[in-house]
Short mmCIF file of N, CA and C in Angstrom, two decimals:
data_model
loop_
_atom_site.label_atom_id
_atom_site.label_comp_id
_atom_site.label_asym_id
_atom_site.label_seq_id
_atom_site.Cartn_x
_atom_site.Cartn_y
_atom_site.Cartn_z
N MET A 16 0.70 -31.89 25.28
CA MET A 16 1.51 -30.35 25.69
C MET A 16 2.37 -30.09 24.11
N GLU A 17 2.96 -31.09 24.01
CA GLU A 17 4.30 -31.33 22.54
C GLU A 17 3.30 -30.43 21.18
N ALA A 18 1.97 -30.98 21.50
CA ALA A 18 1.20 -30.42 19.92
C ALA A 18 1.17 -29.51 19.66
N LEU A 19 0.74 -28.61 20.71
CA LEU A 19 0.40 -27.36 21.22
C LEU A 19 1.71 -26.50 20.86
N GLU A 20 2.87 -26.58 21.42
CA GLU A 20 4.55 -26.15 21.32
C GLU A 20 4.52 -26.31 19.73
N PHE A 21 4.78 -27.46 19.45
CA PHE A 21 4.54 -27.77 17.85
C PHE A 21 3.67 -26.18 17.02
N LEU A 22 2.32 -26.38 17.34
CA LEU A 22 1.81 -26.13 16.07
C LEU A 22 1.92 -24.28 16.50
N HIS A 23 2.54 -24.09 17.87
CA HIS A 23 2.47 -22.38 18.09
C HIS A 23 4.01 -22.25 16.93
N GLU A 24 4.94 -22.90 16.73
CA GLU A 24 6.38 -22.28 16.43
C GLU A 24 5.80 -22.88 15.28
N LEU A 25 4.88 -23.83 14.33
CA LEU A 25 5.12 -23.91 13.20
C LEU A 25 3.98 -22.19 12.99
N MET A 26 3.24 -21.97 13.89
CA MET A 26 2.63 -20.39 13.23
C MET A 26 3.45 -19.80 13.47
N GLY A 27 4.41 -19.56 13.79
CA GLY A 27 5.38 -18.56 13.79
C GLY A 27 6.26 -18.50 12.78
N TYR A 28 6.81 -19.90 12.21
CA TYR A 28 7.18 -19.76 11.00
C TYR A 28 7.03 -19.33 10.04
N VAL A 29 5.40 -19.56 9.71
CA VAL A 29 4.33 -19.72 8.82
C VAL A 29 3.96 -17.86 8.65
N VAL A 30 3.61 -17.55 9.78
CA VAL A 30 3.81 -16.20 9.73
C VAL A 30 5.17 -15.39 9.54
N GLU A 31 6.47 -15.20 9.50
CA GLU A 31 7.48 -15.17 9.21
C GLU A 31 7.47 -14.95 7.69
N ILE A 32 7.23 -16.52 7.11
CA ILE A 32 7.40 -16.41 6.32
C ILE A 32 6.32 -15.61 5.08
N ALA A 33 5.17 -15.88 5.14
CA ALA A 33 3.91 -14.75 4.76
C ALA A 33 4.80 -12.93 5.40
N ILE A 34 4.79 -12.80 6.06
CA ILE A 34 5.72 -11.25 6.53
C ILE A 34 6.32 -10.90 5.37
N LEU A 35 7.68 -11.85 5.10
CA LEU A 35 8.82 -11.71 4.50
C LEU A 35 7.94 -10.84 2.56
N ILE A 36 7.09 -12.50 2.52
CA ILE A 36 6.48 -12.75 1.20
C ILE A 36 5.72 -11.10 1.16
N PHE A 37 4.61 -10.61 1.61
CA PHE A 37 4.52 -9.05 2.06
C PHE A 37 4.85 -7.64 1.92
N GLU A 38 6.44 -8.08 2.43
CA GLU A 38 7.54 -7.00 2.36
C GLU A 38 8.14 -7.21 1.26
N PHE A 39 8.33 -7.97 0.51
CA PHE A 39 8.64 -8.54 -1.35
C PHE A 39 8.22 -7.94 -1.69
N ILE A 40 6.98 -7.93 -1.41
CA ILE A 40 5.44 -7.80 -2.56
C ILE A 40 5.29 -6.43 -2.93
N GLY A 41 5.40 -5.94 -1.51
CA GLY A 41 4.71 -4.35 -1.10
C GLY A 41 6.10 -3.78 -2.17
N VAL A 42 7.21 -4.32 -1.65
CA VAL A 42 8.50 -3.13 -1.88
C VAL A 42 8.79 -3.15 -3.72
N GLY A 43 8.33 -4.59 -4.35
CA GLY A 43 8.10 -4.42 -5.65
C GLY A 43 6.77 -3.55 -6.06
N VAL A 44 5.92 -3.76 -5.13
CA VAL A 44 5.17 -2.78 -6.15
C VAL A 44 5.61 -1.46 -6.44
N ILE A 45 6.16 -1.29 -5.10
CA ILE A 45 6.21 0.15 -4.96
C ILE A 45 7.51 0.68 -5.94
N ILE A 46 8.48 -0.20 -6.05
CA ILE A 46 9.24 0.17 -7.33
C ILE A 46 9.27 0.23 -8.42
N CYS A 47 7.88 -0.88 -8.84
CA CYS A 47 7.66 -0.99 -9.68
C CYS A 47 6.56 0.35 -10.42
N SER A 48 5.81 0.99 -9.71
CA SER A 48 4.99 1.64 -9.63
C SER A 48 6.42 3.01 -9.58
N GLY A 49 6.99 3.21 -9.15
CA GLY A 49 7.85 4.20 -9.10
C GLY A 49 8.46 4.34 -10.65
N ILE A 50 9.29 3.31 -11.14
CA ILE A 50 9.40 3.59 -12.15
C ILE A 50 8.56 3.54 -13.34
N LYS A 51 7.34 3.28 -13.26
CA LYS A 51 6.29 3.46 -14.22
C LYS A 51 6.13 4.99 -14.17
N GLY A 52 5.82 5.64 -13.21
CA GLY A 52 5.60 6.94 -12.95
C GLY A 52 7.14 7.58 -13.48
N PHE A 53 7.53 7.57 -13.44
CA PHE A 53 8.82 7.72 -13.95
C PHE A 53 9.10 7.81 -15.28
N VAL A 54 8.98 7.09 -16.07
CA VAL A 54 8.73 7.11 -17.49
C VAL A 54 7.32 7.87 -17.98
N LEU A 55 6.10 7.49 -17.51
CA LEU A 55 5.08 8.61 -17.40
C LEU A 55 5.80 9.74 -17.79
N TYR A 56 5.81 10.25 -16.60
CA TYR A 56 6.31 11.88 -16.17
C TYR A 56 7.19 12.03 -17.44
N ILE A 57 8.28 11.53 -17.53
CA ILE A 57 9.58 11.48 -18.83
C ILE A 57 8.34 12.01 -20.30
N THR A 58 7.73 11.23 -20.67
CA THR A 58 7.14 11.24 -21.96
C THR A 58 5.65 11.92 -21.26
N LYS A 59 5.71 12.87 -20.40
CA LYS A 59 4.43 13.96 -19.79
C LYS A 59 3.13 13.75 -20.23
N ASN A 60 2.69 12.36 -20.08
CA ASN A 60 1.58 11.56 -19.35
C ASN A 60 0.48 12.58 -18.71
N PRO A 61 -0.57 13.23 -18.82
CA PRO A 61 -0.95 13.55 -17.71
C PRO A 61 -1.54 12.59 -16.55
N ASN A 62 -1.74 11.13 -16.59
CA ASN A 62 -1.83 10.54 -15.44
C ASN A 62 -0.57 9.69 -14.63
N VAL A 63 0.52 10.68 -14.58
CA VAL A 63 1.48 10.16 -13.87
C VAL A 63 1.31 10.14 -12.80
N LYS A 64 0.39 11.25 -11.97
CA LYS A 64 0.15 11.31 -10.69
C LYS A 64 -0.75 10.26 -9.85
N LEU A 65 -2.12 10.21 -10.60
CA LEU A 65 -2.81 9.37 -10.26
C LEU A 65 -2.29 7.72 -10.42
N THR A 66 -1.17 7.50 -11.65
CA THR A 66 -0.63 6.11 -11.32
C THR A 66 0.39 6.08 -10.61
N LEU A 67 0.75 6.91 -10.47
CA LEU A 67 1.86 6.51 -9.17
C LEU A 67 1.21 6.50 -7.73
N ALA A 68 -0.03 7.47 -7.68
CA ALA A 68 -0.73 7.40 -6.64
C ALA A 68 -1.18 5.54 -6.23
N GLN A 69 -2.02 5.67 -7.40
CA GLN A 69 -2.59 4.21 -6.96
C GLN A 69 -1.50 2.72 -6.84
N GLY A 70 -0.02 2.98 -7.22
CA GLY A 70 0.82 2.10 -7.25
C GLY A 70 1.60 1.90 -5.54
N LEU A 71 1.41 3.39 -5.32
CA LEU A 71 2.23 3.50 -4.10
C LEU A 71 0.86 2.70 -2.94
N ALA A 72 -0.47 3.68 -2.98
CA ALA A 72 -1.32 3.01 -2.37
C ALA A 72 -1.41 1.37 -2.20
N ILE A 73 -1.66 0.74 -3.81
CA ILE A 73 -1.41 -0.94 -3.67
C ILE A 73 -0.24 -1.12 -2.78
N GLY A 74 0.84 -0.76 -2.81
CA GLY A 74 2.48 -1.43 -1.51
C GLY A 74 2.07 -1.20 -1.19
N LEU A 75 1.73 0.09 -0.52
CA LEU A 75 1.69 0.51 1.48
C LEU A 75 0.20 -0.50 1.42
N GLU A 76 -0.65 -1.03 1.22
CA GLU A 76 -1.57 -2.00 1.15
C GLU A 76 -0.90 -3.52 1.46
N PHE A 77 0.24 -4.26 0.73
CA PHE A 77 0.88 -5.15 1.54
C PHE A 77 1.47 -4.83 2.48
N LYS A 78 2.25 -3.83 2.63
CA LYS A 78 3.58 -3.30 3.78
C LYS A 78 2.36 -3.63 5.11
N LEU A 79 1.32 -2.74 5.04
CA LEU A 79 0.04 -3.01 6.11
C LEU A 79 0.23 -4.43 6.08
N GLY A 80 -0.02 -4.79 5.62
CA GLY A 80 -0.47 -6.23 5.82
C GLY A 80 0.22 -7.16 6.56
N SER A 81 1.51 -6.70 6.06
CA SER A 81 2.57 -7.55 6.85
C SER A 81 3.28 -7.11 8.25
N GLU A 82 2.79 -6.12 8.65
CA GLU A 82 2.96 -5.57 10.00
C GLU A 82 1.76 -6.35 10.94
N ILE A 83 0.07 -5.80 10.27
CA ILE A 83 -0.71 -6.35 11.18
C ILE A 83 -0.26 -8.16 11.06
N LEU A 84 0.57 -9.17 10.29
CA LEU A 84 0.89 -10.14 10.75
C LEU A 84 2.03 -9.84 11.68
N LYS A 85 2.46 -9.30 11.74
CA LYS A 85 4.16 -8.96 12.86
C LYS A 85 2.84 -9.62 14.10
N THR A 86 1.46 -8.38 14.31
CA THR A 86 1.20 -8.53 15.40
C THR A 86 1.36 -9.61 16.41
N VAL A 87 0.85 -10.77 15.14
CA VAL A 87 0.65 -12.44 15.88
C VAL A 87 1.99 -12.75 16.74
N ILE A 88 3.32 -12.45 16.19
CA ILE A 88 4.36 -13.15 16.66
C ILE A 88 4.53 -11.79 17.95
N VAL A 89 4.59 -10.77 17.94
CA VAL A 89 5.29 -9.86 19.00
C VAL A 89 5.08 -10.60 20.63
N ARG A 90 5.48 -9.80 21.44
CA ARG A 90 5.41 -10.77 22.68
C ARG A 90 5.77 -9.86 24.22
N ASP A 91 6.71 -8.84 23.85
CA ASP A 91 6.33 -7.76 24.64
C ASP A 91 5.75 -6.44 24.03
N TRP A 92 5.12 -5.65 24.96
CA TRP A 92 4.94 -4.17 25.22
C TRP A 92 5.28 -3.39 24.32
N GLN A 93 6.94 -3.46 24.26
CA GLN A 93 7.64 -2.44 23.30
C GLN A 93 6.87 -2.52 22.28
N GLU A 94 7.71 -3.79 21.60
CA GLU A 94 7.71 -4.46 20.34
C GLU A 94 5.59 -4.34 19.91
N ILE A 95 4.62 -4.36 20.77
CA ILE A 95 3.71 -4.11 20.56
C ILE A 95 3.33 -2.84 20.55
N LEU A 96 3.91 -1.68 20.84
CA LEU A 96 3.63 -0.34 20.80
C LEU A 96 4.27 0.06 19.39
N THR A 97 5.54 -0.50 19.60
CA THR A 97 6.21 -0.23 18.21
C THR A 97 5.68 -0.55 16.58
N VAL A 98 5.17 -2.13 16.66
CA VAL A 98 4.23 -2.05 15.58
C VAL A 98 3.15 -1.67 15.43
N GLY A 99 2.43 -1.11 16.29
CA GLY A 99 1.23 -0.37 16.36
C GLY A 99 1.54 0.94 15.85
N GLY A 100 2.24 1.89 16.21
CA GLY A 100 3.18 3.01 15.73
C GLY A 100 2.95 2.44 13.99
N ILE A 101 4.03 2.04 13.60
CA ILE A 101 3.94 1.69 12.37
C ILE A 101 2.32 1.31 12.09
N ILE A 102 2.18 0.85 12.14
CA ILE A 102 0.25 0.53 11.51
C ILE A 102 0.11 1.53 11.49
N ALA A 103 -0.11 2.59 12.46
CA ALA A 103 -0.95 4.00 12.26
C ALA A 103 -0.05 4.75 10.94
N LEU A 104 0.84 5.19 10.89
CA LEU A 104 1.64 5.64 10.29
C LEU A 104 1.40 5.01 8.68
N ARG A 105 1.41 3.77 8.53
CA ARG A 105 1.07 3.27 7.28
C ARG A 105 -0.28 3.38 6.70
N ALA A 106 -1.10 3.31 7.95
CA ALA A 106 -3.06 3.56 7.51
C ALA A 106 -3.22 5.09 7.58
N ALA A 107 -2.50 6.20 7.87
CA ALA A 107 -2.69 7.38 7.63
C ALA A 107 -1.97 7.66 6.53
N LEU A 108 -0.81 7.14 5.85
CA LEU A 108 -0.13 7.12 4.80
C LEU A 108 -0.68 6.73 3.22
N THR A 109 -1.63 5.52 3.74
CA THR A 109 -2.32 4.93 2.42
C THR A 109 -3.91 5.78 2.53
N PHE A 110 -4.35 5.98 3.70
CA PHE A 110 -5.87 6.92 4.17
C PHE A 110 -5.21 8.18 3.04
N LEU A 111 -4.22 8.59 3.50
CA LEU A 111 -3.79 10.31 2.29
C LEU A 111 -3.73 9.80 0.71
N ILE A 112 -2.93 9.13 0.88
CA ILE A 112 -2.58 8.78 -0.94
C ILE A 112 -4.17 8.24 -1.53
N HIS A 113 -4.94 7.43 -1.05
CA HIS A 113 -6.29 7.40 -1.44
C HIS A 113 -7.42 8.84 -1.86
N TRP A 114 -7.10 9.42 -0.38
CA TRP A 114 -8.05 10.66 -0.67
C TRP A 114 -7.15 11.52 -1.90
N GLU A 115 -6.08 11.46 -1.51
CA GLU A 115 -4.98 11.65 -3.40
C GLU A 115 -6.22 11.20 -4.83
N ILE A 116 -6.13 9.87 -4.43
CA ILE A 116 -6.57 9.67 -5.86
C ILE A 116 -7.77 9.86 -5.92
N LYS A 117 -8.70 10.18 -4.91
CA LYS A 117 -9.93 10.46 -5.01
C LYS A 117 -10.24 12.01 -5.62
N GLU A 118 -9.11 12.66 -5.32
CA GLU A 118 -9.12 14.47 -5.52
C GLU A 118 -8.43 14.38 -7.27
N GLU A 119 -7.98 13.21 -7.70
CA GLU A 119 -6.95 13.48 -8.85
C GLU A 119 -8.64 13.25 -9.54
N HIS A 120 -9.56 12.27 -9.34
CA HIS A 120 -10.36 11.36 -10.10
C HIS A 120 -11.66 12.63 -10.08
N LYS A 121 -11.86 13.17 -9.34
CA LYS A 121 -12.79 14.13 -9.23
C LYS A 121 -12.44 15.34 -10.31
N ASP A 122 -11.00 16.19 -10.04
CA ASP A 122 -10.61 16.77 -11.18
C ASP A 122 -10.71 16.69 -12.58
N LYS A 123 -10.02 15.49 -12.60
CA LYS A 123 -10.27 14.34 -14.19
C LYS A 123 -11.41 14.97 -14.89
N LEU A 124 -12.51 14.39 -13.46
CA LEU A 124 -14.38 14.46 -14.47
C LEU A 124 -14.50 15.66 -14.51
N GLU A 125 -14.37 17.21 -13.60
CA GLU A 125 -14.54 18.26 -13.44
C GLU A 125 -13.70 19.02 -14.85
N ALA A 126 -12.49 18.47 -15.24
CA ALA A 126 -12.04 18.91 -16.60
C ALA A 126 -12.99 18.52 -17.93
N ALA A 127 -13.03 17.20 -17.78
CA ALA A 127 -13.54 16.66 -18.83
C ALA A 127 -14.86 17.34 -18.75
N LYS A 128 -15.90 17.92 -18.12
CA LYS A 128 -16.86 18.32 -18.25
C LYS A 128 -16.52 19.55 -18.68
N GLU A 129 -15.63 20.60 -18.40
CA GLU A 129 -15.16 21.60 -18.75
C GLU A 129 -15.18 22.30 -20.14
N SER A 130 -14.55 20.65 -20.66
CA SER A 130 -13.92 20.76 -21.92
C SER A 130 -14.75 21.10 -23.05
N PRO A 131 -14.93 21.84 -23.68
CA PRO A 131 -15.75 22.18 -25.39
C PRO A 131 -16.06 20.73 -26.18
N LYS A 132 -17.07 20.77 -26.35
CA LYS A 132 -17.09 19.69 -27.22
C LYS A 132 -17.43 19.30 -28.61
N ILE A 133 -16.87 19.05 -29.21
CA ILE A 133 -16.69 19.52 -30.46
C ILE A 133 -18.57 18.58 -31.27
N GLU A 134 -18.89 19.89 -31.85
CA GLU A 134 -20.63 19.63 -32.49
C GLU A 134 -20.14 18.76 -33.70
N GLU A 135 -21.02 17.63 -34.13
CA GLU A 135 -21.02 16.99 -35.37
C GLU A 135 -21.95 17.62 -36.62
N LYS A 136 -22.19 18.32 -37.19
CA LYS A 136 -22.61 18.50 -38.34
C LYS A 136 -23.70 17.79 -39.39
#
């Protein structure tokens, strides 16, 4: 029985460390993409919206991963409902950002098709 308790505690520590690592990575990616998006905005790069959306989506994926790991260590129903709500919100945000990325790609393809092509003589 002691071995099972030890493994359970060890898993709790490993999961908590992994949650912290995923949270840090997610925050780091969001900060870096925000800075990159700001630089692209200042330089009037037309890809600013797409670049920022992709960075936010990746950052949110890491944050979502940490929330999923939290479900392993929660103990009561109130915590489970809270974590479930956070997961639902982050999943919805991720879905909306991916939809925005897809729309931006589609707009760029349509703009490329409509732009006049220079004919060679």
